XYZ file of C-alpha atoms in Angstrom:
356
model
C 88.659 84.165 113.620
C 91.323 85.055 110.804
C 91.219 83.242 107.788
C 94.085 80.510 107.966
C 97.194 80.693 105.237
C 96.557 77.030 104.026
C 92.904 77.532 103.603
C 94.141 81.048 101.265
C 96.377 78.501 99.704
C 94.762 75.794 99.021
C 91.600 78.005 97.513
C 93.904 79.833 95.454
C 95.521 76.158 93.871
C 91.778 75.141 93.366
C 92.365 72.468 95.817
C 89.823 73.392 98.777
C 88.254 70.883 101.167
C 85.002 70.434 102.559
C 86.847 71.045 106.056
C 88.109 74.335 104.641
C 84.454 74.996 103.810
C 83.387 74.678 107.452
C 85.999 76.882 108.897
C 85.149 79.321 106.393
C 81.448 78.836 108.003
C 83.101 80.400 111.523
C 85.132 83.411 109.974
C 83.816 86.803 109.736
C 82.010 87.031 106.669
C 83.503 90.005 105.507
C 86.854 88.321 105.320
C 85.359 85.156 103.941
C 83.783 87.801 101.407
C 86.760 89.303 100.571
C 88.511 86.205 99.903
C 85.813 85.022 97.395
C 85.946 88.730 95.753
C 89.942 88.384 95.247
C 89.444 85.276 93.731
C 86.728 86.227 91.266
C 89.194 88.892 90.282
C 91.969 86.680 89.456
C 89.666 84.347 87.924
C 87.329 86.526 85.548
C 88.347 90.185 86.273
C 86.038 93.178 86.944
C 83.413 92.074 84.447
C 80.070 91.260 84.839
C 78.317 89.367 82.500
C 74.099 88.914 81.600
C 72.067 87.499 78.915
C 69.578 88.910 77.044
C 67.026 85.809 77.285
C 63.194 84.756 77.258
C 61.690 81.639 78.902
C 59.781 79.630 76.986
C 57.403 77.645 79.212
C 55.984 74.398 76.363
C 53.628 73.250 79.407
C 52.490 74.170 82.576
C 51.680 70.426 83.463
C 54.408 67.634 85.162
C 54.075 64.532 85.862
C 56.480 65.197 88.747
C 55.465 65.069 92.464
C 58.418 67.245 93.492
C 57.604 68.549 96.971
C 58.861 72.310 96.194
C 57.421 73.295 93.338
C 54.732 75.264 92.567
C 54.740 74.679 88.959
C 52.212 72.084 88.229
C 48.775 71.915 87.358
C 46.800 68.865 86.344
C 44.791 70.188 83.477
C 46.569 72.561 81.479
C 48.248 73.403 78.180
C 50.903 72.132 75.816
C 52.040 74.807 73.330
C 51.912 73.903 69.643
C 55.137 74.599 67.284
C 53.502 77.340 66.254
C 52.858 79.149 69.237
C 56.357 78.184 70.354
C 57.641 79.906 67.271
C 55.574 83.130 67.370
C 57.311 83.413 71.189
C 60.734 83.229 69.745
C 59.725 85.520 67.159
C 58.736 88.262 69.739
C 61.782 87.629 72.023
C 64.042 88.192 68.969
C 62.176 91.440 68.060
C 62.919 92.360 71.834
C 66.808 91.665 71.230
C 66.824 88.320 72.848
C 69.763 86.253 71.739
C 68.740 83.441 74.019
C 65.623 81.419 74.083
C 65.254 78.625 77.543
C 62.752 76.283 76.938
C 61.258 75.013 79.888
C 58.201 72.531 81.026
C 57.321 69.613 83.365
C 58.018 65.874 81.839
C 54.747 64.176 80.844
C 54.109 60.866 78.771
C 52.951 63.176 75.663
C 56.656 64.982 75.829
C 58.567 62.233 74.240
C 62.048 62.737 72.097
C 60.714 63.645 69.065
C 58.774 66.401 70.701
C 61.736 67.642 71.762
C 63.684 67.193 68.503
C 60.676 69.033 66.699
C 60.624 72.209 68.798
C 64.396 72.548 68.467
C 64.826 72.055 64.865
C 61.944 74.363 64.056
C 63.364 77.131 66.269
C 66.855 76.366 64.176
C 65.325 76.422 61.022
C 63.452 79.425 61.223
C 65.972 81.354 63.377
C 69.277 80.167 63.050
C 71.026 82.969 64.971
C 69.004 82.396 68.082
C 71.006 80.196 70.584
C 68.591 77.309 72.369
C 69.117 76.680 75.961
C 66.985 74.574 77.006
C 65.817 71.332 78.381
C 66.557 69.537 82.383
C 68.594 66.179 82.764
C 65.327 64.944 83.947
C 63.250 65.775 81.202
C 65.635 63.902 78.429
C 66.570 61.408 80.486
C 62.511 60.738 80.698
C 61.993 61.407 77.490
C 64.512 59.178 76.263
C 63.430 56.403 78.411
C 59.875 56.370 76.565
C 61.793 56.753 73.008
C 63.608 53.634 74.348
C 66.730 55.307 73.150
C 70.003 55.409 74.945
C 70.490 58.687 76.735
C 73.565 59.253 75.053
C 71.975 59.079 71.294
C 69.617 61.341 72.548
C 71.588 64.000 73.607
C 73.387 63.391 69.812
C 70.115 63.998 68.187
C 69.095 67.180 70.174
C 72.345 68.559 69.436
C 71.995 67.804 65.487
C 68.471 69.409 65.627
C 69.812 72.216 66.896
C 70.228 73.038 70.820
C 72.668 74.987 71.702
C 73.159 74.182 75.637
C 71.610 71.885 78.256
C 70.026 73.482 81.517
C 71.554 72.183 84.627
C 68.699 72.088 86.120
C 66.614 68.909 88.258
C 69.947 68.978 90.141
C 68.340 70.651 93.347
C 70.694 69.009 95.859
C 72.806 65.957 94.338
C 72.246 64.250 97.561
C 69.902 60.979 97.739
C 69.093 61.037 101.155
C 67.265 64.964 100.455
C 66.060 63.934 97.209
C 64.024 61.267 98.839
C 62.226 63.590 100.957
C 61.959 66.660 98.182
C 61.484 64.905 95.253
C 61.243 61.398 95.518
C 59.791 60.386 91.672
C 62.901 62.083 90.185
C 65.769 61.047 89.003
C 68.663 60.014 91.684
C 71.819 61.578 92.193
C 73.690 59.065 90.192
C 71.375 59.067 87.291
C 71.421 62.924 87.433
C 75.368 62.854 87.479
C 75.238 60.029 84.282
C 72.793 61.899 82.366
C 74.931 65.584 82.437
C 77.927 63.444 81.577
C 76.381 61.956 78.818
C 75.434 65.739 77.475
C 78.905 66.708 77.589
C 80.553 63.826 75.925
C 78.220 64.468 72.840
C 79.830 68.345 72.876
C 76.957 70.108 74.622
C 77.872 72.572 77.318
C 75.350 73.034 80.614
C 75.113 75.262 83.444
C 75.417 73.868 86.699
C 72.797 74.417 89.543
C 72.289 74.371 93.308
C 68.516 74.535 95.045
C 69.291 75.243 98.768
C 67.300 76.378 101.669
C 64.969 73.324 102.438
C 65.826 70.255 104.061
C 69.407 70.247 103.514
C 72.709 70.699 105.764
C 75.611 72.854 105.075
C 77.375 69.482 104.658
C 74.991 68.662 101.754
C 75.554 71.800 100.286
C 79.053 71.505 99.808
C 79.132 67.313 98.909
C 76.522 69.046 96.103
C 79.303 71.962 95.371
C 81.839 69.345 95.083
C 80.168 66.693 92.904
C 79.844 69.848 90.268
C 83.854 70.098 90.746
C 84.504 66.373 90.621
C 82.596 66.276 87.126
C 84.064 69.069 86.090
C 87.621 68.283 86.765
C 86.494 64.764 84.405
C 84.247 66.737 81.210
C 84.994 70.459 81.839
C 82.086 71.165 79.933
C 80.165 73.209 83.170
C 79.656 77.051 81.994
C 78.565 78.095 85.748
C 77.091 77.733 88.325
C 73.566 79.074 89.245
C 72.780 79.354 93.087
C 69.128 79.261 93.793
C 67.559 79.942 97.434
C 64.111 78.150 97.642
C 61.137 79.544 97.601
C 58.885 78.226 100.203
C 55.555 79.016 99.331
C 52.641 77.514 97.600
C 53.997 74.175 97.874
C 54.338 71.043 100.128
C 58.292 71.497 101.359
C 57.673 74.961 102.034
C 54.521 74.912 104.192
C 56.193 72.329 106.202
C 59.192 74.428 106.388
C 56.839 77.415 107.513
C 54.853 75.640 110.163
C 58.000 74.996 112.054
C 59.173 78.253 112.202
C 61.766 78.317 109.559
C 61.828 80.595 106.532
C 63.516 81.570 103.742
C 67.591 81.550 103.495
C 68.828 84.684 104.989
C 70.640 87.326 102.685
C 73.883 86.591 105.033
C 73.354 82.801 104.458
C 73.084 83.424 100.205
C 75.837 85.418 100.306
C 78.144 82.998 102.509
C 77.384 80.165 99.736
C 78.141 82.087 96.566
C 81.618 83.128 98.740
C 82.329 79.442 99.614
C 81.031 78.107 96.013
C 83.965 80.782 94.799
C 86.406 79.089 96.874
C 85.655 75.511 96.401
C 85.410 75.961 92.456
C 87.996 78.455 92.051
C 90.109 77.013 88.762
C 87.380 74.828 87.879
C 84.372 76.694 87.121
C 85.096 80.348 86.325
C 81.617 81.667 86.466
C 79.223 82.340 89.358
C 75.659 83.474 88.526
C 73.919 85.812 91.553
C 69.981 84.994 90.506
C 68.238 88.179 90.595
C 65.015 87.019 90.558
C 65.737 84.591 92.796
C 67.843 86.996 95.646
C 66.345 90.569 94.285
C 67.926 92.998 92.617
C 69.737 94.751 95.402
C 71.004 91.327 97.398
C 72.675 89.946 93.795
C 74.361 93.305 93.395
C 76.322 93.062 96.489
C 76.631 89.473 95.608
C 79.009 90.837 93.091
C 81.383 91.448 95.894
C 81.198 87.990 97.514
C 82.578 86.122 94.385
C 79.521 86.066 91.604
C 80.467 87.666 88.361
C 77.331 87.130 86.376
C 73.527 88.445 86.983
C 72.181 86.037 84.957
C 69.372 87.049 82.067
C 66.740 89.791 81.363
C 64.261 86.561 81.395
C 61.205 88.049 79.964
C 58.962 86.109 81.988
C 60.190 83.538 85.057
C 56.737 81.411 85.571
C 58.395 78.913 88.076
C 59.759 81.712 90.520
C 56.277 83.359 90.909
C 54.351 80.109 91.068
C 56.872 79.652 94.067
C 56.136 82.800 95.637
C 58.792 85.210 94.490
C 58.694 88.908 94.224
C 61.201 90.147 92.345
C 59.364 90.403 89.097
C 60.028 88.426 86.059
C 62.037 91.156 83.716
C 64.683 93.472 84.002
C 65.603 95.333 80.895
C 69.386 95.073 79.796
C 69.729 98.815 80.455
C 68.636 98.115 84.219
C 70.963 95.208 84.553
C 73.778 97.671 83.205
C 72.813 100.130 85.234
C 73.041 97.534 88.218
C 76.548 96.465 87.171
C 78.087 99.830 86.568
C 77.081 101.093 90.028
C 79.161 98.334 91.433
C 82.083 99.362 90.213
C 81.964 96.666 87.173
C 82.020 96.474 83.202
C 79.257 94.954 81.943
C 79.323 92.605 79.525
C 76.635 90.732 77.068
C 76.765 88.011 76.637
C 75.486 84.475 74.922
C 75.127 80.823 76.969
C 78.553 80.329 76.463
C 79.994 83.442 77.693
C 81.051 84.766 74.586
C 80.490 88.352 74.339
C 77.623 89.830 72.329
């Protein structure tokens, strides 16, 4: 099936519909990839970006009981400020320009704790971009501190937070959330939290974690929700598509017993391509997450609508805990080798997609 001209026209105008997305599932996938690749070229040219960054996990504990997560311990650690600063110093020496602060949500981790972390890093390493925390973490911490969510984000921004992560979104459909993360914030709470961060001037990425219990329609609903928020705030920097890792977690174990395995490479590429179509003129940057997809498929994704390879990472404990097998660090040299061998121009960026 050749892609109908009216779908192509709507894609270029930024008005592609959910019905268009369903039709694109049935066309020759290479026609779909070509359309997405052409839209990518028009939006961002032939430059492929990446960031030299390090993940810092402030804890390996979490109050949550998400069925998709293998990253939780009943008894574990919470890093001190001194330990966090030591890791930041190591990252700076290794050339990192961004620190991504991650962890679970715990009663011990209130808003004051997060502000102290951000302020300490920003004071000692003023040139280091702090990209951190999830909407879930700040929603929970602000409720512990009885602080309105917008005020919480204002405090964090004042302390030195550069950008907020768009994680804890998973699939923004409550049917799915009740199955995989029942005690997490609802779709509406996530949307209001992310909008609150945008209102105080914080930029965020957006994520989708797919390949578990959701349908294709629910994936499209999620992407269109991101588009709707972007139309209102304009503060999303990128969409990161993250296939579900079905190992060492409750949802994955049930999935594997049923005979269903991870998403296929073709499924991953179709989602990236359709995301490009649905988000065209709204969100310019689509990340092919090499730590989830693997280096080779991430490179192929650069011809299917993606224009970013994410970060060097210098640790990704969450993916490893869920059975990821693609490593936890890629050097800038290797990332640039992957990009140039896809006939693209590498560019080192920061969290705001500014050239470094």
